[in-house]
Coordinates of C-alpha atoms in Angstrom, one line a residue:
X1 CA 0.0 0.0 0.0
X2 CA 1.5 3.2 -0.6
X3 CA 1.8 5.5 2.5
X4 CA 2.9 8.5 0.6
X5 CA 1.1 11.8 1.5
X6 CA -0.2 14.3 -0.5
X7 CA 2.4 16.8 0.1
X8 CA 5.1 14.2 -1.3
X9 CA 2.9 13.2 -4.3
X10 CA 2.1 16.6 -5.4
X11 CA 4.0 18.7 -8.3
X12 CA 6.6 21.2 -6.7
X13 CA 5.8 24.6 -8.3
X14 CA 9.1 25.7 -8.9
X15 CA 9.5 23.0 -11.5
X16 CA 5.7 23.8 -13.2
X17 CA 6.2 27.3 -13.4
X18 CA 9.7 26.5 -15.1
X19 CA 8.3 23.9 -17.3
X20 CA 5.8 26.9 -18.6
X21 CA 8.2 29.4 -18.6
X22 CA 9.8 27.0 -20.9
X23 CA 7.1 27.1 -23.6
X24 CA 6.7 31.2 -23.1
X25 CA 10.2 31.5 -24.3
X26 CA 9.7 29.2 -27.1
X27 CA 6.8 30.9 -28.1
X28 CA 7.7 34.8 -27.4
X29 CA 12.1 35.1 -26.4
X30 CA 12.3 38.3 -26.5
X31 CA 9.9 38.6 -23.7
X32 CA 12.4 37.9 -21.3
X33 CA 15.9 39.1 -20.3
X34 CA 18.0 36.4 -18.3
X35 CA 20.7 37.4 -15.5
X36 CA 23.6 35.1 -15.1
X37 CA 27.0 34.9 -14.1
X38 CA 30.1 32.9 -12.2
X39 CA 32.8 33.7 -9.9
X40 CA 36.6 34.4 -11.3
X41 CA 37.9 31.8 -8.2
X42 CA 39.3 29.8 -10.8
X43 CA 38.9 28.0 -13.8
X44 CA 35.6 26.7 -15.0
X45 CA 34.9 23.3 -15.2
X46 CA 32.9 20.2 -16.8
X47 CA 30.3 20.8 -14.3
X48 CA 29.5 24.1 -14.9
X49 CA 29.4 23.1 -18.9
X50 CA 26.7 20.9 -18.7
X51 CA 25.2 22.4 -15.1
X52 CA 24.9 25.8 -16.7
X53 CA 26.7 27.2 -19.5
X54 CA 25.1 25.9 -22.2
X55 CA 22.2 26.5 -21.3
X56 CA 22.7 30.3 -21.5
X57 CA 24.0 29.2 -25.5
X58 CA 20.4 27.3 -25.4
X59 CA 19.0 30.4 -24.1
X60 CA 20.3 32.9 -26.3
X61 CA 20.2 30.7 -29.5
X62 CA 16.3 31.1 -29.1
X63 CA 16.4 34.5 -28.8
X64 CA 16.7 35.4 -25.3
X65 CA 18.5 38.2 -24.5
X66 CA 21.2 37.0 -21.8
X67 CA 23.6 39.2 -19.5
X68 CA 26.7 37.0 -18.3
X69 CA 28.2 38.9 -14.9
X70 CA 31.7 38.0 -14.1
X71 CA 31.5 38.9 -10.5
X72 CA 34.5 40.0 -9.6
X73 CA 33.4 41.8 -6.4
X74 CA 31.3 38.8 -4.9
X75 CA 35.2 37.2 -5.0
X76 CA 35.7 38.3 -1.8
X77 CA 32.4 36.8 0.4
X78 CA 34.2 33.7 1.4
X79 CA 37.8 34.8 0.9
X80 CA 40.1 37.0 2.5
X81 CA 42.1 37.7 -0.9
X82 CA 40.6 37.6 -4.7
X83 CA 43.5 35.4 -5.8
X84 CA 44.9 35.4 -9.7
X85 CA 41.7 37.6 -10.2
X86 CA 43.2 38.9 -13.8
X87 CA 44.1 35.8 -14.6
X88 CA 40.9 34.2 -13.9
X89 CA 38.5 36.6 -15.4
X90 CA 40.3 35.6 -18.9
X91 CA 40.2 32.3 -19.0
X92 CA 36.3 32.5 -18.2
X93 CA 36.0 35.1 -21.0
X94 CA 37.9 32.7 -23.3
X95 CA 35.9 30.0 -22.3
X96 CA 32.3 31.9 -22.8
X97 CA 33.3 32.9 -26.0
X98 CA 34.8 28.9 -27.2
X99 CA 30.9 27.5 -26.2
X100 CA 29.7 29.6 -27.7
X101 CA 28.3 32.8 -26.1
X102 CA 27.8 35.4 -28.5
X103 CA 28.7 39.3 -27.6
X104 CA 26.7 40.4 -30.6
X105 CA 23.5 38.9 -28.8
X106 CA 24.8 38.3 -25.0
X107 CA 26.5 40.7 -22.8
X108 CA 29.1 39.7 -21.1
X109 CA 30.4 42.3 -18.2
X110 CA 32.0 42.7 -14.4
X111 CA 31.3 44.1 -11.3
X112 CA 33.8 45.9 -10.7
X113 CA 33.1 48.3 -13.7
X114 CA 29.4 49.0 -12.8
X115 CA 29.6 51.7 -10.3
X116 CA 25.6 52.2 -10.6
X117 CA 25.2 48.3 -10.4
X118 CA 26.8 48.5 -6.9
X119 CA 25.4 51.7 -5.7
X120 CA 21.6 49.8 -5.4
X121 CA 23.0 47.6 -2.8
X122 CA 22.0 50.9 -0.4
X123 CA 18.4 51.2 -1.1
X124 CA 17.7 47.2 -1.4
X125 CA 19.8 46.6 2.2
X126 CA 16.8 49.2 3.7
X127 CA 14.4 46.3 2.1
X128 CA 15.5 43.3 4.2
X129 CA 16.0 42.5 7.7
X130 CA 19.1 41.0 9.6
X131 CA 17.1 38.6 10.4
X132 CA 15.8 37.7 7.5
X133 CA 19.3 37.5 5.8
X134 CA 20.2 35.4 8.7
X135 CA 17.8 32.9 8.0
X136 CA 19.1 32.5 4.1
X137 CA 19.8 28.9 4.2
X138 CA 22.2 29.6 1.3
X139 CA 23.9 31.7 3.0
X140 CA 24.2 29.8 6.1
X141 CA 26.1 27.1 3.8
X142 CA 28.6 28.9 1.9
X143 CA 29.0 30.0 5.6
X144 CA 30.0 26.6 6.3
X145 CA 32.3 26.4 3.4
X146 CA 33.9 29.8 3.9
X147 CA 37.4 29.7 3.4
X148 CA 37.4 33.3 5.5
X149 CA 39.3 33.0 9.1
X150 CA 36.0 35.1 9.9
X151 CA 32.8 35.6 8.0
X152 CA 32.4 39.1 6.9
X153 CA 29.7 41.6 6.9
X154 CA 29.5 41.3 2.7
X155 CA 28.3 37.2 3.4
X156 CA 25.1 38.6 4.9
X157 CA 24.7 41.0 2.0
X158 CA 25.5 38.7 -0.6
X159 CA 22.3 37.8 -1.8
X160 CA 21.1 41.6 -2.0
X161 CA 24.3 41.8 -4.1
X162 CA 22.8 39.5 -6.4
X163 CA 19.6 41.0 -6.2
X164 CA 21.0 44.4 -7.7
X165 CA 22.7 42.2 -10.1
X166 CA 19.5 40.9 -11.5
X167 CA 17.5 44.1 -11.3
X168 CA 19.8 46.8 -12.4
X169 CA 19.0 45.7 -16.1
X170 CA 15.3 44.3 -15.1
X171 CA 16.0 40.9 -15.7
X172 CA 13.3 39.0 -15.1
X173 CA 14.6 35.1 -15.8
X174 CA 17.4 33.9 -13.7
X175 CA 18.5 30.0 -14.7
X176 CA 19.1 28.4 -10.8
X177 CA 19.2 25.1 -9.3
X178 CA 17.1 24.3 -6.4
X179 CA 19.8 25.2 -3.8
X180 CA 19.6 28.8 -5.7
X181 CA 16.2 29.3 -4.6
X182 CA 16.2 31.2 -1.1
X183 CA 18.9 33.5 -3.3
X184 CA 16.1 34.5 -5.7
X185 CA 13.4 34.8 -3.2
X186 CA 15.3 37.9 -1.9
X187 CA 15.5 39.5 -5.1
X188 CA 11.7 39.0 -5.3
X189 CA 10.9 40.5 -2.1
X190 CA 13.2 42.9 -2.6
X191 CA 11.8 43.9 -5.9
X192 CA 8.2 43.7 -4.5
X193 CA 9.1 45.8 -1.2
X194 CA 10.4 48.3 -3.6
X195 CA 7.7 49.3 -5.8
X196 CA 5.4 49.4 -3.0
X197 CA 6.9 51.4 -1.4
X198 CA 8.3 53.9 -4.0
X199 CA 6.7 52.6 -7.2
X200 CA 6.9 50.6 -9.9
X201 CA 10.2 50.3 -11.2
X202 CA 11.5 46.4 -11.1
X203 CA 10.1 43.1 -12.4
X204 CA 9.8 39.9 -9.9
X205 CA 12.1 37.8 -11.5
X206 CA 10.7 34.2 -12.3
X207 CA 13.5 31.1 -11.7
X208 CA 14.1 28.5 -14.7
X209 CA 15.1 25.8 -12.5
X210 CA 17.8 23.5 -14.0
X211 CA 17.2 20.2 -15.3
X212 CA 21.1 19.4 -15.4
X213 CA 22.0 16.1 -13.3
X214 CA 24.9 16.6 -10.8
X215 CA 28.3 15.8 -11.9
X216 CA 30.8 14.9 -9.1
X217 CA 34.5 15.5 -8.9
X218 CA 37.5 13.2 -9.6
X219 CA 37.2 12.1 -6.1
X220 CA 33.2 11.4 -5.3
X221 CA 32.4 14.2 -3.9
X222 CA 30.7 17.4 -5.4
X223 CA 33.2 19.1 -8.5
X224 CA 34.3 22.2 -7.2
X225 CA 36.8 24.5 -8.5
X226 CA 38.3 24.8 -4.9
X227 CA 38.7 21.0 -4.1
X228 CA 40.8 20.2 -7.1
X229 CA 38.7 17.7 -8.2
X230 CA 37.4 18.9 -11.6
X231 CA 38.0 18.7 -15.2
X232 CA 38.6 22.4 -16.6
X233 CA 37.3 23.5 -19.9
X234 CA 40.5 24.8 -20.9
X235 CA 42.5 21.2 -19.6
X236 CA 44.1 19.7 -22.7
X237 CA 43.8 16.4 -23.8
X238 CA 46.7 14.7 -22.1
X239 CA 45.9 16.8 -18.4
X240 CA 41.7 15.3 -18.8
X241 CA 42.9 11.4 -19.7
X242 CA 45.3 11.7 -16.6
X243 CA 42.7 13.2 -14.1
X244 CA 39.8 10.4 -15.4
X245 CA 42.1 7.9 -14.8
X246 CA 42.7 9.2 -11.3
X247 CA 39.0 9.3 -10.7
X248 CA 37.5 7.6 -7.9
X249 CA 35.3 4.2 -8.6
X250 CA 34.7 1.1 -6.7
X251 CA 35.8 -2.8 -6.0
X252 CA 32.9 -4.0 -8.4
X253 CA 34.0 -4.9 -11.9
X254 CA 30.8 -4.8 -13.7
X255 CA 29.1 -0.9 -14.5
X256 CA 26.0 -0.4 -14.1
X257 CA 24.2 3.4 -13.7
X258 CA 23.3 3.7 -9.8
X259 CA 23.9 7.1 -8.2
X260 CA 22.9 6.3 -5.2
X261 CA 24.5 3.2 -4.6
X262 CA 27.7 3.5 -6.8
X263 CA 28.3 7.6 -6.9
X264 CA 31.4 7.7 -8.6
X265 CA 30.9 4.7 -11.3
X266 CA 27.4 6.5 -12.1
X267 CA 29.0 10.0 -12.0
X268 CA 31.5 8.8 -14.7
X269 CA 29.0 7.1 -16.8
X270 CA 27.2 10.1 -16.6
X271 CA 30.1 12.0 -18.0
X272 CA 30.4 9.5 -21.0
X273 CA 26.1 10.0 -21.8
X274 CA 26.3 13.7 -21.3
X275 CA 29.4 14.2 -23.7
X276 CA 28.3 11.3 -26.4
X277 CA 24.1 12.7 -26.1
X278 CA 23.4 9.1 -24.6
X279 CA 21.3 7.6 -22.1
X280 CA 23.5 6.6 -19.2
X281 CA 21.9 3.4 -18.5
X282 CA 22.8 2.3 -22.2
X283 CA 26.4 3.6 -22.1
X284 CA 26.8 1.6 -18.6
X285 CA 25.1 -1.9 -20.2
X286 CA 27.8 -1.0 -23.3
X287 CA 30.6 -1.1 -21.1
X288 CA 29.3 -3.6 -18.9
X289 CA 31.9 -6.3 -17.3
X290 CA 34.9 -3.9 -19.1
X291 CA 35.8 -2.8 -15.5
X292 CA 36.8 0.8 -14.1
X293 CA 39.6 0.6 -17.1
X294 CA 37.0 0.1 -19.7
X295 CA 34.7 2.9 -18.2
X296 CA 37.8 5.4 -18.1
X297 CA 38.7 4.7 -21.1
X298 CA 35.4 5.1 -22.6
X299 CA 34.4 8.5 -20.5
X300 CA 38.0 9.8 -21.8
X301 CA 37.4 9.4 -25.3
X302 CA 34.2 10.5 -24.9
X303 CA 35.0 14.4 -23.3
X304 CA 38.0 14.8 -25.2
X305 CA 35.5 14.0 -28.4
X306 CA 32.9 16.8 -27.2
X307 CA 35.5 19.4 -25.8
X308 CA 38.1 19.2 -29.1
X309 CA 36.2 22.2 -31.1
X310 CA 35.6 24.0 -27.7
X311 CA 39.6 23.5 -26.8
X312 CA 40.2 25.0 -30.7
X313 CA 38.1 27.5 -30.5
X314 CA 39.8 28.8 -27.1
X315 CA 42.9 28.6 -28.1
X316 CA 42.0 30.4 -31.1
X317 CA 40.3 33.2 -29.1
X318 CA 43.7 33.1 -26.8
X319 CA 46.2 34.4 -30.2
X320 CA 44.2 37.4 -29.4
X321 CA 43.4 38.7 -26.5
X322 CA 43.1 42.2 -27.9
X323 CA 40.1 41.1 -29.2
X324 CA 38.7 39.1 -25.7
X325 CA 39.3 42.0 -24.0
X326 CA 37.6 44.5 -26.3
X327 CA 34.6 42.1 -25.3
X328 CA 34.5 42.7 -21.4
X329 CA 34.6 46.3 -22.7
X330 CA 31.9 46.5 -24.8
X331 CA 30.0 44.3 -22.3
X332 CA 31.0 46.7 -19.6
X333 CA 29.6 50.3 -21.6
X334 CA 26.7 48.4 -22.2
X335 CA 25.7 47.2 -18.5
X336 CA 26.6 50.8 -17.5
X337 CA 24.7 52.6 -19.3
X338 CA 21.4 50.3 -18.6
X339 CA 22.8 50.5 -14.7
X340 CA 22.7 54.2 -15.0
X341 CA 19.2 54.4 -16.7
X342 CA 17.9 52.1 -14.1
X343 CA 19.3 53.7 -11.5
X344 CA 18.5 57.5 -12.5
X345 CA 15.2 56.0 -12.1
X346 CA 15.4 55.0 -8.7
X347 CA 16.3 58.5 -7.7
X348 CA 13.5 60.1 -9.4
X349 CA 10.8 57.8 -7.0
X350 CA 13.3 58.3 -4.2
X351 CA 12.6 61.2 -4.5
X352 CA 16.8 61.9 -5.2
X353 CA 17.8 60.5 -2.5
X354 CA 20.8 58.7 -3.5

């Protein structure tokens, strides 16, 4: 008999509303404006390729228009330095552009270089409580995770951060995964409190939840740029056949597809499906009693075959950077003069406070 209650059985409405925000953009794209962005803490990996970056290609293929934020600022919630920051905001712009992300229909810009961007963190702070930024169970994990000797103020404010990242140019379609969640519930009350208090001015953003399966890291647990256990984008062939083969698997010889019970088999199988456009449970019966070697082997060839014109087209990109750069800097005038419409605006129902 099944026990199960109603609450359990029932459709979460997160994942409706994304499955018919899904068929709005099909039908009307340029309806919506998507906010987006990572981190320069290092280089970006397979699990942000299929977790999330091309789905903003997906998104802006089908006529979405899509701001990418390389949040240089945010660097600094849950680290005492921003480490190699140069460094890393290039190779992300190197590998936006090799999957694809085009600046002639995607803007791709920093912190850093939006002064108005930053300067609606003061109004939208007066929106939220302590205590309601206390509760953030996001927050109170990357607390947990915080490489910081002491948590700083700017963890607390991070998620008001991102609400100013998502309103400044009125996006109103942010691409999360269910962790994300309480993040975008701050922008929305944020944007709500706003207008109600000083008028209409900001959209309540809507979350496309992802449908990307979790990838883990080399070693089992989640892929993190941190941990050392991912596969960059810009690895090259030799560097991604050496860290499979390190990769973490288990005593059984025969693969089968069970995340639950065989994490880092099933992760790797994964892999192999996601890269080759497979069904996992097929590519694990193909490999079958071929061992961890045979699985390695097989996941190898398999991202090396799917990242070879990504790897060309970033080291094309990388013969000139002249060029890569002129894109954060068109990306940058853009997003400052939409941050500086948006926020002239907010002075005038201010009442020019700011």
């Amino acid at each position: 008999m099944n026990t199960a209650t109603a609450a359990e059985t029932a459709p979460d409405p997160a994942q409706c509303r994304s499955v018919e925000l899904e068929e709005r953009i099909r039908q009307t794209p340029g309806r919506f404006r998507v906010m987006t962005g990572d981190r320069p803490t290092g280089p970006l990996h397979l699990g942000h390729y299929f977790g999330t970056l091309h789905n903003r290609v997906r998104l802006q293929d089908l006529g979405v228009d899509v701001f990418v934020i390389i949040a240089d600022y945010q660097v600094l919630t849950d680290r005492d330095l921003a480490e190699r920051l140069s460094e890393h905001m290039e190779g992300m712009l190197l590998d936006y552009l090799a999957i694809g992300v085009d600046p002639a229909r995607s803007t791709i810009f920093n912190h850093s270089a939006v002064p108005a961007l930053n300067q609606l963190m003061l109004p939208f702070l007066s929106l939220v409580s302590v205590a309601e930024l206390n509760r953030n169970p996001t927050v109170k994990d990357e607390i947990v995770h915080s490489r910081q000797s002491a948590v700083s103020g700017l963890m607390f404010t991070y998620p008001v951060h991102q609400a100013a990242d998502i309103l400044f140019c009125k996006g109103n379609l942010v691409p999360v995964g269910q962790d994300q969640l309480p993040h975008l519930e701050v922008t929305r009350t944020v944007a709500r409190r706003f207008n109600e208090r000083y008028g209409a001015v900001f959209p309540e953003p809507d979350a496309l939840l992802s449908a990307a399966p979790l990838l883990l890291g080399t070693d089992s647990t989640k892929m993190s740029k941190s941990r050392g256990n991912s596969i960059a984008l810009g690895a090259t062939a030799d560097e991604t056949a050496r860290l499979i083969r390190g990769a973490k698997t288990d005593a059984e010889r025969h693969i089968t597809y069970e995340p639950e019970a065989r994490p880092g088999v099933s992760s790797l199988v994964l892999l192999a499906a996601l890269c080759l456009d497979r069904d996992p449970h097929a590519v694990a019966e193909e490999i079958g009693g071929g061992g961890a070697a045979a699985l390695k082997r097989t996941v190898t060839e398999a991202v090396n075959g799917r990242m070879a014109p990504i790897r060309a087209r970033r080291a094309e990109y990388a013969r000139d950077m002249a060029y890569v750069r002129s894109v954060l800097r068109d990306g940058n005038e853009r997003a400052n003069e939409i941050a500086e419409a948006t926020l002239d605006e907010v002075r005038e129902v201010m009442g020019g406070v700011l």
